[in-house]
């Protein structure tokens, strides 16, 4: 089987994993003979679905012995199979990297034979990259559930980021849809990596030459829409993962029906892309804007508002905290203003250090006032009469691009999603920033 | 020296030349109405002061800015100078002038009109540099890596470190066809040099990896998430000419066909594609 064939099959099988980021590591080029990892990461291309291509995202093999119902690589599926040799994969990574196609490698795998055999195979590919090629670029590797802890540890010494996918948002769903996996086998590697990272941090302080262990931290992914959990459940789970395991990122992957199964949504179900988008926005609030999950969503209304982004929803139900004076509000509060993102808030803070800001200046700073104007004052002045009740506010915020009569998640989402996209939304669709 | 008539400056287009112009303006205690590059100058009835590029003057201005106005202002001046567009010299000159009047804090006054103009130029230059870190593509020609780019602004100095760090042991060349310059790197040394034109050796060899990359690109997209608007926002069309992965799409004007639907259909498409690749 030639490389063309292998790559086509193993990319096809890998693409349902949402993660792509190459950020957070910062290896310097002096650590190797080729490659360096930028702390901020870099997207080298965007696929036709608009997702960032930063890493060569492939499976080591898709010849799985497991039979998870939602997965295209599951044993019982009739699908072309392929397996890279470690050397083939290392060489391909280097050749793509030299040409500036990618920032590094994202290596995952189906379970071939046993979890241990699979991990050893992956470790060998990473070893060739790091030791033989002297590769100091970014590597993200997936820990295989059920593998020996020693192997997870060795993987962590070679990779920048390791992730263990929790796959589904609850144990019940995991048991019914991924019969070969258990909550324990999924969470065990996560715990191991967390402990490894903490010990490594102490060692790095004590001994200068300690090798780095998972320097870019760990992440996980869960499938949204294959099982009945609510956004409320998912966001609290996410918050727990950030706190308990110190994760860097939680990825959500809208479930795409690929096969008929009584336990899964029907084949003609549209992937819940809007829901996924709202979850990323809410997740961004947790990670960067200092929100708690309980501020974003309450058990009475356990799904995020489809029409209004979660920051806007929060602001609308806390009108008593607005308007904020842009010349005085602290950075954290600026971030809570709908329409002001990280870039905008930083520019405001920088500019107002040397002069008081008025609305013209805000515009020059590139602050989009379309939504923000309802929530801010500049030198005590407002640009717009501020609606008094949350209902009026929602109506005001929505009216310019309101789409008639949709209340239901899951229905007609794609057609809704597209006309609702503004330039701003599109920029956000990757970063989750808004 | 200034006798009240409208004055414009002409200089050689180099950064040192521009700093010499700043020096002259301070000496004359007058801001010119415009600053143009010798070659671009149109016949004019206005009085023209021909700036002589003087490295000592340039150095003194640079040190003056760094000492009196601080690193932020100097960085903004250097970066904005990489901007390629009309009125750049004039905007930077006014900014420097204002900064000497109002002090260090000028660099922070990005809401102010004069400062904002320079700030926006810096943002544009940074964005362009980031785009070329992302979308520059090398072809391998007998072991040397070659890339051609057409950036809006002169960003070679800003992408130098990025590429030299990544592939420090390679021989590579990035040719900026828009500004007639190239970044040339060997394991021993790196330089940005003026290059008028470049004969790109036609090489068959690199077809293998660019072909693999194209195939990868096609198979990594998810059909039911197809979103051309989002892609174009992040990967503007003007960069597509460098990108092997969208070459066919750019030529044909058609979006690629996707394997859609069920796992069985996807498997079928994949098998067909593999057969096609084998031919
Ligand atoms: S273990 Fe499950 S999810 Fe992973 S490749 Fe195998 S079938 Fe798919």
XYZ file of C-alpha atoms and ligand atoms in Angstrom:
721
model
C 0.000 0.000 0.000
C 1.525 3.333 -0.965
C 1.662 6.574 1.006
C -1.120 8.208 -0.990
C -3.483 5.487 -0.030
C -2.474 5.400 3.616
C -2.649 9.151 4.020
C -6.084 9.391 2.395
C -7.493 6.681 4.651
C -5.865 7.830 7.861
C -6.752 11.493 7.363
C -10.321 10.544 6.520
C -10.495 8.554 9.747
C -8.903 11.264 11.884
C -10.937 14.249 10.833
C -13.754 13.922 13.328
C -11.451 14.959 16.131
C -12.036 18.639 16.748
C -8.743 19.696 18.205
C -6.156 21.355 15.975
C -4.411 23.907 18.099
C -0.630 24.185 18.086
C -0.426 26.733 20.856
C 0.977 26.859 24.328
C 4.332 25.206 24.024
C 7.198 27.446 23.021
C 10.003 24.980 22.328
C 12.986 26.882 21.035
C 14.849 25.800 17.954
C 17.970 25.214 20.047
C 16.275 22.123 21.426
C 16.572 20.332 18.115
C 17.786 20.373 14.558
C 14.533 21.255 12.913
C 11.465 23.017 14.197
C 10.336 25.332 16.935
C 6.960 25.712 18.592
C 5.396 29.154 18.820
C 3.521 29.859 22.046
C 0.677 31.349 20.017
C 0.423 28.538 17.486
C -0.142 29.041 13.774
C -2.822 27.955 11.301
C -1.271 27.044 7.973
C -4.388 26.346 6.037
C -8.147 26.161 6.361
C -10.051 23.223 5.032
C -13.234 23.581 3.020
C -15.225 23.347 6.250
C -13.455 26.457 7.524
C -11.510 24.652 10.230
C -7.907 25.494 10.963
C -5.203 23.140 9.730
C -2.251 23.612 11.984
C -1.076 20.078 12.513
C -0.901 16.984 10.388
C -3.873 15.253 11.965
C -3.824 11.523 11.249
C -4.357 8.205 12.870
C -1.440 5.832 13.283
C -3.897 3.144 12.277
C -7.647 2.816 11.796
C -7.741 -0.968 12.140
C -9.699 -0.922 15.378
C -10.544 -3.901 17.523
C -13.141 -1.878 19.432
C -16.645 -1.161 18.321
C -17.748 2.271 19.516
C -21.059 2.906 17.851
C -20.510 6.546 16.857
C -17.136 5.930 15.233
C -16.287 5.440 11.578
C -13.301 3.238 12.444
C -15.216 0.776 14.594
C -14.543 -2.900 13.998
C -17.921 -3.755 12.496
C -17.786 -1.001 9.876
C -16.844 -1.929 6.326
C -14.129 0.634 5.683
C -10.669 0.649 4.044
C -7.973 0.093 6.671
C -4.379 1.254 6.850
C -1.508 1.525 9.310
C 1.539 3.771 9.069
C 4.909 2.472 10.050
C 6.491 4.801 12.622
C 9.211 5.741 10.147
C 6.798 6.588 7.328
C 4.869 8.867 9.597
C 7.950 10.624 10.968
C 9.282 11.250 7.487
C 5.956 12.570 6.233
C 5.751 14.966 9.171
C 9.229 16.333 8.521
C 8.638 16.765 4.796
C 5.360 18.615 5.374
C 6.947 20.708 8.080
C 9.903 21.835 5.923
C 7.506 23.113 3.284
C 5.634 25.184 5.869
C 2.457 23.146 5.404
C 2.124 22.388 9.126
C 3.300 23.287 12.625
C 3.637 19.711 13.716
C 1.839 16.447 14.241
C -1.408 15.463 15.904
C -1.243 11.729 16.295
C -4.099 9.578 17.397
C -4.914 5.977 16.726
C -7.544 3.321 16.724
C -6.814 0.415 19.019
C -4.790 -2.070 16.968
C -4.422 -5.397 18.698
C -4.032 -4.110 22.241
C -3.894 -0.602 23.710
C -0.257 -1.262 24.695
C 0.820 -2.307 21.208
C -0.866 0.776 19.781
C 0.852 3.125 22.209
C 4.250 1.556 21.644
C 3.828 2.070 17.923
C 2.918 5.728 18.448
C 5.770 6.257 20.877
C 8.212 4.846 18.348
C 7.019 7.357 15.718
C 7.487 10.238 18.153
C 10.869 8.914 19.239
C 12.111 8.868 15.651
C 10.850 12.411 15.189
C 12.396 13.794 18.354
C 15.615 11.778 18.529
C 16.558 10.881 14.977
C 15.290 13.986 13.195
C 15.853 16.295 16.162
C 12.347 17.661 15.675
C 11.449 20.499 18.061
C 8.091 21.360 16.480
C 4.726 20.757 18.059
C 3.418 17.289 18.794
C 0.003 16.482 20.166
C -0.609 12.817 20.940
C -3.666 10.982 22.061
C -3.379 8.666 25.037
C -5.014 5.346 24.296
C -7.446 4.313 27.031
C -6.484 1.096 28.743
C -2.753 1.315 28.019
C -0.101 0.749 30.669
C 0.530 3.945 32.716
C 4.247 3.690 31.916
C 3.430 4.082 28.236
C 1.267 7.116 28.874
C 4.171 8.593 30.785
C 6.655 7.903 27.976
C 4.271 9.453 25.490
C 4.132 12.546 27.687
C 7.899 12.926 27.625
C 7.872 13.117 23.834
C 4.741 15.175 23.162
C 3.915 18.827 23.802
C 0.307 18.068 24.485
C -1.437 14.859 25.382
C -5.150 14.384 25.320
C -7.410 11.685 26.600
C -10.859 11.959 25.082
C -13.733 11.517 27.430
C -15.791 11.000 24.236
C -19.247 11.346 25.761
C -20.486 13.702 28.429
C -21.721 11.016 30.840
C -20.851 7.538 32.017
C -24.268 6.252 31.024
C -23.780 7.328 27.407
C -20.263 5.975 27.397
C -21.430 2.545 28.524
C -24.164 2.351 25.911
C -22.255 3.805 22.958
C -18.656 2.774 23.620
C -19.029 -0.686 25.142
C -15.284 -1.410 25.218
C -14.447 1.711 27.200
C -15.156 2.545 30.808
C -15.202 5.772 32.738
C -12.113 4.533 34.518
C -10.155 3.711 31.356
C -10.982 7.166 29.988
C -10.199 9.174 33.104
C -7.142 7.221 34.242
C -4.737 8.679 31.659
C -6.066 12.148 32.448
C -5.194 11.701 36.102
C -1.779 10.277 35.250
C -0.934 13.187 33.003
C -2.075 15.686 35.579
C 0.150 14.139 38.236
C 3.013 13.893 35.749
C 2.734 17.572 34.873
C 2.692 18.626 38.521
C 5.719 16.525 39.457
C 7.538 17.735 36.370
C 6.917 21.335 37.369
C 8.531 20.721 40.760
C 11.455 18.899 39.179
C 12.001 21.698 36.693
C 12.420 24.060 39.595
C 14.841 21.705 41.382
C 16.909 20.321 38.518
C 17.752 22.285 35.426
C 17.962 19.415 33.009
C 14.699 17.652 33.733
C 13.071 16.692 30.436
C 9.783 18.457 29.816
C 6.602 16.496 30.384
C 3.556 17.593 28.339
C 4.650 21.261 28.381
C 1.551 22.453 26.523
C -0.778 20.720 28.953
C -3.593 18.311 28.267
C -6.912 18.638 26.545
C -9.940 16.491 25.922
C -12.862 16.218 23.591
C -16.473 15.212 23.851
C -19.103 14.525 21.260
C -22.136 16.746 21.455
C -25.517 15.667 20.194
C -25.018 11.893 20.084
C -26.463 11.474 23.566
C -29.113 13.338 25.577
C -26.981 15.466 27.969
C -27.911 19.149 28.224
C -25.654 22.186 27.856
C -26.062 22.686 31.590
C -24.581 19.254 32.199
C -21.814 19.731 29.644
C -20.703 23.124 30.944
C -20.564 21.973 34.538
C -18.617 18.914 33.464
C -16.257 21.190 31.535
C -15.734 23.450 34.498
C -15.013 20.422 36.648
C -12.426 19.165 34.163
C -10.663 22.526 34.118
C -10.569 22.640 37.883
C -9.937 19.008 38.742
C -7.548 18.006 35.984
C -6.108 21.401 35.110
C -6.980 20.891 31.435
C -5.922 23.489 28.914
C -8.810 22.948 26.544
C -12.048 21.057 26.247
C -13.141 20.502 22.651
C -16.677 19.858 21.545
C -17.426 17.974 18.422
C -20.887 18.202 16.889
C -22.054 14.669 16.256
C -22.224 13.783 12.596
C -24.450 10.769 11.982
C -22.641 8.291 9.770
C -24.587 5.154 10.446
C -27.978 3.873 11.454
C -28.259 2.731 15.056
C -31.238 2.658 17.335
C -29.193 4.311 20.094
C -28.016 7.185 17.913
C -29.754 10.163 16.272
C -31.265 9.393 12.851
C -29.048 9.565 9.781
C -30.687 12.688 8.434
C -30.043 14.687 11.621
C -28.042 17.800 10.888
C -24.883 18.123 12.984
C -25.663 20.615 15.792
C -23.153 23.209 14.618
C -24.856 26.191 16.190
C -25.029 24.399 19.512
C -21.343 23.516 19.243
C -20.571 27.156 18.475
C -22.486 28.372 21.537
C -20.678 25.825 23.721
C -17.325 27.113 22.483
C -18.424 30.645 23.293
C -19.482 29.603 26.782
C -16.222 27.692 27.195
C -14.310 30.826 26.217
C -16.130 32.698 28.981
C -14.969 30.082 31.478
C -11.353 30.124 30.361
C -10.642 33.747 29.614
C -13.391 35.990 30.896
C -13.537 34.810 34.476
C -17.065 33.416 34.368
C -18.377 30.506 36.417
C -20.566 27.897 34.742
C -23.405 28.806 37.096
C -23.371 32.386 35.787
C -23.746 31.229 32.212
C -26.465 28.657 32.522
C -29.088 27.669 35.068
C -30.842 24.331 35.548
C -34.241 25.847 34.743
C -33.108 26.677 31.215
C -30.519 23.964 30.616
C -29.755 24.822 26.982
C -27.838 27.879 25.791
C -29.902 30.455 23.933
C -29.640 29.675 20.218
C -30.154 33.240 19.051
C -28.121 35.178 21.560
C -24.533 34.382 22.437
C -23.904 33.453 26.075
C -22.087 36.661 26.955
C -24.947 38.710 25.607
C -27.427 36.517 27.480
C -25.546 37.106 30.681
C -25.423 40.863 30.115
C -29.101 41.058 29.285
C -30.042 39.329 32.503
C -27.691 41.585 34.497
C -28.761 44.961 33.162
C -28.267 46.427 36.631
C -24.494 46.094 36.127
C -24.628 48.195 32.981
C -23.895 50.603 31.421
C -20.194 50.574 32.259
C -18.020 53.633 31.793
C -15.239 52.667 29.398
C -12.878 55.200 30.917
C -13.174 53.628 34.333
C -14.315 50.011 34.186
C -11.615 47.484 34.956
C -10.351 45.103 32.288
C -12.458 42.178 33.544
C -15.651 44.217 33.350
C -14.788 45.493 29.863
C -14.530 41.879 28.780
C -18.073 41.309 29.962
C -19.468 43.937 27.587
C -21.111 42.300 24.559
C -19.128 43.221 21.467
C -15.848 43.899 23.271
C -13.343 41.074 23.020
C -9.831 40.575 24.314
C -8.208 42.715 21.598
C -10.703 45.525 22.090
C -10.444 45.529 25.881
C -6.637 45.602 25.711
C -6.669 48.502 23.266
C -9.046 50.460 25.487
C -6.853 49.917 28.521
C -3.752 50.959 26.580
C -5.325 54.063 25.048
C -7.021 55.420 28.150
C -3.772 55.427 30.099
C -2.764 58.559 28.225
C -6.090 60.165 27.391
C -9.827 60.023 28.070
C -11.752 58.224 25.380
C -14.798 59.372 23.482
C -16.916 57.428 21.000
C -14.923 58.591 17.965
C -11.780 57.284 19.574
C -13.429 53.968 20.340
C -14.314 53.613 16.690
C -10.748 54.385 15.708
C -9.589 51.648 18.059
C -11.673 49.261 16.016
C -14.320 48.666 18.693
C -17.508 47.534 16.986
C -20.271 49.498 18.644
C -23.174 47.636 17.078
C -23.902 45.735 20.272
C -21.544 47.428 22.715
C -23.326 50.777 22.451
C -26.217 49.470 24.534
C -23.934 48.617 27.394
C -21.385 51.420 27.694
C -20.968 55.089 28.399
C -18.074 57.294 27.333
C -17.448 60.236 29.637
C -20.924 59.665 31.020
C -22.580 59.883 27.605
C -24.459 57.119 25.866
C -24.622 56.727 22.129
C -28.002 55.122 22.194
C -30.993 55.137 24.459
C -30.612 51.980 26.496
C -33.638 49.654 26.500
C -34.967 49.249 30.003
C -36.093 45.669 30.261
C -34.317 42.471 29.302
C -37.106 41.642 26.844
C -36.743 44.964 25.063
C -32.997 44.549 25.072
C -33.145 41.119 23.475
C -35.563 42.423 20.892
C -33.250 45.334 20.101
C -30.183 43.158 19.810
C -31.873 40.697 17.526
C -34.020 42.814 15.294
C -31.492 43.672 12.567
C -30.968 40.093 11.483
C -33.828 38.319 13.098
C -34.868 35.115 11.384
C -38.542 34.315 11.693
C -39.922 31.541 13.810
C -37.212 29.237 14.945
C -37.182 28.051 18.465
C -35.994 24.545 18.091
C -32.479 23.338 18.310
C -31.495 20.757 15.770
C -33.914 21.944 13.146
C -32.761 23.815 10.094
C -29.592 24.762 11.793
C -27.335 25.071 8.832
C -29.662 27.298 6.901
C -30.109 29.424 9.985
C -26.534 29.489 10.880
C -25.297 30.838 7.614
C -27.421 33.949 7.116
C -26.868 34.808 10.762
C -23.129 34.899 10.385
C -21.622 38.345 10.471
C -17.996 39.092 9.710
C -17.406 39.137 13.402
C -19.018 35.753 13.945
C -16.878 34.252 11.269
C -13.732 35.490 12.892
C -14.978 33.987 16.106
C -15.951 30.662 14.664
C -12.468 29.411 15.202
C -11.278 31.060 18.316
C -14.556 31.177 20.184
C -13.609 34.743 21.060
C -16.410 37.263 20.985
C 16.346 77.900 5.623
C 12.575 77.715 5.406
C 11.228 80.781 3.661
C 7.542 80.108 4.086
C 6.732 78.484 0.725
C 5.169 75.024 0.589
C 7.924 72.480 0.810
C 8.091 68.819 -0.022
C 10.859 66.358 0.735
C 12.236 63.784 -1.636
C 14.325 60.909 -0.330
C 15.731 57.586 -1.519
C 13.100 55.301 0.035
C 15.394 53.682 2.611
C 14.764 53.761 6.350
C 18.016 55.650 6.905
C 16.960 58.094 4.213
C 13.673 58.647 6.006
C 15.380 59.228 9.356
C 17.684 61.705 7.607
C 14.536 63.467 6.417
C 13.319 63.632 10.010
C 16.689 65.109 10.963
C 16.426 67.739 8.236
C 12.885 68.660 9.226
C 13.980 69.255 12.793
C 16.889 71.315 11.605
C 14.596 73.402 9.420
C 11.996 73.530 12.189
C 9.350 72.819 9.585
C 7.205 69.880 8.662
C 7.180 69.227 4.914
C 3.782 69.112 3.213
C 4.683 65.727 1.822
C 7.536 63.252 1.615
C 8.060 61.286 -1.571
C 10.570 58.830 -2.930
C 12.808 60.223 -5.706
C 11.638 57.747 -8.292
C 7.924 58.229 -7.648
C 8.087 61.996 -7.825
C 5.837 63.777 -10.284
C 6.839 67.107 -11.766
C 5.904 69.820 -9.301
C 6.001 73.565 -8.928
C 6.456 73.230 -5.193
C 9.791 73.672 -3.601
C 11.596 70.361 -3.212
C 14.205 69.589 -0.618
C 16.327 66.631 -1.671
C 17.212 64.693 1.438
C 20.687 63.297 1.484
C 20.840 59.948 3.213
C 23.257 60.413 6.067
C 23.874 57.418 8.293
C 25.145 59.553 11.139
C 22.004 61.717 11.080
C 19.870 58.634 10.903
C 21.619 57.095 13.872
C 21.185 60.244 15.919
C 17.466 60.396 15.195
C 17.068 56.740 16.084
C 18.900 57.139 19.375
C 16.980 60.335 20.095
C 13.657 58.576 19.640
C 14.717 55.604 21.740
C 16.034 57.755 24.580
C 13.487 60.564 24.697
C 10.373 58.754 23.491
C 10.988 55.162 24.482
C 10.856 51.753 22.879
C 7.139 51.792 22.050
C 7.427 54.853 19.834
C 10.588 53.571 18.145
C 8.966 50.193 17.492
C 5.940 51.860 15.988
C 8.133 53.979 13.721
C 10.169 51.004 12.530
C 7.174 48.818 11.962
C 5.048 51.455 10.275
C 7.917 52.095 7.875
C 7.432 48.563 6.514
C 3.935 49.611 5.471
C 3.541 49.961 1.741
C 1.082 52.672 0.847
C 0.740 56.304 0.049
C 1.301 58.888 2.736
C 3.228 56.541 5.006
C 6.262 58.809 5.432
C 4.114 61.822 6.119
C 2.065 59.982 8.732
C 5.173 58.729 10.523
C 6.824 62.152 10.356
C 3.772 63.777 11.969
C 3.700 61.080 14.597
C 7.365 61.648 15.500
C 6.853 65.380 15.537
C 3.872 65.051 17.837
C 5.737 62.634 20.086
C 8.615 65.056 20.552
C 6.060 67.696 21.505
C 3.928 65.548 23.812
C 6.385 63.035 25.185
C 6.559 59.301 25.775
C 2.851 58.795 26.314
C 2.204 59.534 22.625
C 2.698 55.870 21.741
C -0.292 55.009 23.914
C -2.650 57.600 22.436
C -3.936 55.203 19.842
C -7.381 56.781 19.947
C -5.887 60.055 18.716
C -6.198 60.599 14.980
C -2.522 61.182 14.140
C -1.291 58.360 16.345
C -4.071 56.078 15.195
C -2.984 56.394 11.584
C 0.433 54.991 12.468
C -1.057 52.416 14.843
C -3.293 51.125 12.056
C -0.314 50.862 9.728
C 1.472 48.760 12.347
C -1.542 46.499 12.755
C -1.765 46.060 8.977
C 1.928 45.186 8.768
C 1.637 42.708 11.638
C -1.383 41.053 10.074
C 0.346 40.720 6.742
C 3.411 39.199 8.401
C 1.210 36.688 10.194
C -0.488 35.769 6.925
C 2.842 35.031 5.329
C 4.015 32.962 8.244
C 0.858 30.948 7.659
C 0.635 30.804 3.888
C 4.163 30.835 2.520
C 4.805 27.470 0.864
C 8.169 26.051 -0.086
C 8.967 23.742 -2.939
C 11.943 21.504 -2.649
C 14.367 21.861 -5.497
C 17.287 19.485 -5.082
C 17.229 19.916 -1.338
C 16.906 23.718 -1.332
C 13.590 25.266 -0.367
C 12.146 28.031 -2.506
C 9.089 30.214 -2.021
C 7.704 33.219 -3.861
C 5.424 35.710 -2.115
C 3.615 38.931 -3.063
C 2.949 40.621 0.262
C 1.161 43.966 0.530
C 3.830 45.286 2.861
C 7.549 44.711 3.214
C 7.337 41.994 5.843
C 10.490 39.965 5.152
C 12.243 41.428 8.224
C 9.304 40.359 10.377
C 9.074 36.760 9.211
C 12.815 36.185 9.226
C 13.102 34.864 12.767
C 10.136 32.567 12.366
C 11.566 30.778 9.340
C 15.157 30.791 10.505
C 14.081 29.147 13.757
C 11.973 26.480 12.137
C 14.329 25.332 9.466
C 17.663 26.610 10.611
C 19.691 23.790 9.046
C 18.117 24.160 5.605
C 19.064 26.257 2.628
C 16.048 28.362 1.813
C 14.999 31.408 -0.125
C 11.839 33.507 0.105
C 11.464 35.887 -2.813
C 9.248 38.928 -2.281
C 8.303 39.639 -5.895
C 6.343 42.731 -4.893
C 9.257 44.541 -3.268
C 12.160 43.025 -5.181
C 13.919 41.452 -2.239
C 14.699 38.003 -0.938
C 15.354 36.408 2.388
C 18.204 33.998 1.875
C 19.264 31.556 4.527
C 21.958 28.933 4.821
C 22.939 27.156 8.038
C 25.810 29.632 8.296
C 24.135 32.923 7.554
C 20.965 34.830 6.814
C 20.445 37.979 4.783
C 17.752 40.065 3.147
C 19.039 41.200 -0.218
C 17.638 43.120 -3.172
C 16.698 40.731 -5.981
C 15.120 41.968 -9.193
C 13.767 38.753 -10.572
C 14.126 35.092 -10.024
C 14.169 32.135 -12.351
C 12.373 29.382 -10.513
C 13.802 26.054 -11.562
C 10.958 23.890 -12.755
C 11.179 20.784 -10.690
C 9.167 17.654 -11.064
C 10.408 16.103 -7.895
C 8.330 18.026 -5.426
C 5.112 16.756 -6.971
C 5.226 13.840 -4.574
C 4.857 15.807 -1.346
C 2.693 18.592 -2.707
C 0.481 15.849 -4.105
C 0.275 14.156 -0.728
C -0.563 17.478 0.833
C -3.382 18.099 -1.663
C -4.843 14.722 -0.942
C -4.561 15.276 2.788
C -6.326 18.619 2.452
C -9.208 17.047 0.564
C -9.707 14.236 3.021
C -9.495 16.259 6.208
C -12.565 18.403 5.403
C -15.934 17.303 6.734
C -18.621 17.540 4.061
C -21.527 18.200 6.380
C -19.665 21.173 7.865
C -18.852 22.770 4.509
C -18.381 26.488 5.153
C -16.730 28.453 2.351
C -17.401 31.830 3.979
C -15.484 30.897 7.075
C -12.610 29.546 5.011
C -12.337 32.673 2.867
C -12.328 34.930 5.908
C -9.384 33.101 7.404
C -7.578 32.331 4.200
C -8.151 35.295 1.848
C -8.203 34.448 -1.847
C -5.136 36.538 -2.639
C -2.976 33.936 -0.892
C -4.378 30.990 -2.775
C -1.827 31.349 -5.547
C 0.815 29.983 -3.164
C -1.193 27.086 -1.849
C -0.945 23.730 -3.592
C -3.979 22.505 -1.641
C -6.364 24.885 -3.431
C -4.603 25.004 -6.784
C -7.187 22.944 -8.630
C -10.058 24.815 -7.070
C -8.514 28.125 -8.038
C -8.026 26.994 -11.622
C -11.418 25.402 -12.120
C -13.375 27.833 -9.968
C -15.298 24.903 -8.516
C -15.400 23.668 -4.972
C -14.114 20.117 -4.618
C -16.563 17.269 -4.492
C -16.919 15.683 -1.140
C -17.643 12.275 0.087
C -20.971 12.888 1.729
C -23.452 10.971 3.752
C -23.166 7.656 5.457
C -20.093 5.731 6.465
C -20.691 3.327 3.575
C -20.779 6.179 1.051
C -17.673 7.733 2.509
C -15.883 4.394 2.298
C -16.965 4.057 -1.330
C -15.715 7.519 -2.248
C -12.473 6.849 -0.493
C -11.947 3.645 -2.462
C -12.660 5.473 -5.718
C -10.267 8.236 -4.802
C -7.526 5.748 -4.023
C -8.019 4.123 -7.439
C -7.852 7.550 -9.086
C -4.634 8.368 -7.216
C -3.061 5.132 -8.338
C -3.418 6.046 -12.001
S -11.590 2.883 20.106
Fe -13.677 3.417 19.525
S -13.541 5.597 19.025
Fe -11.441 4.800 18.995
S -11.082 4.230 16.867
Fe -11.786 2.403 17.925
S -13.973 2.377 17.564
Fe -13.281 4.424 17.108
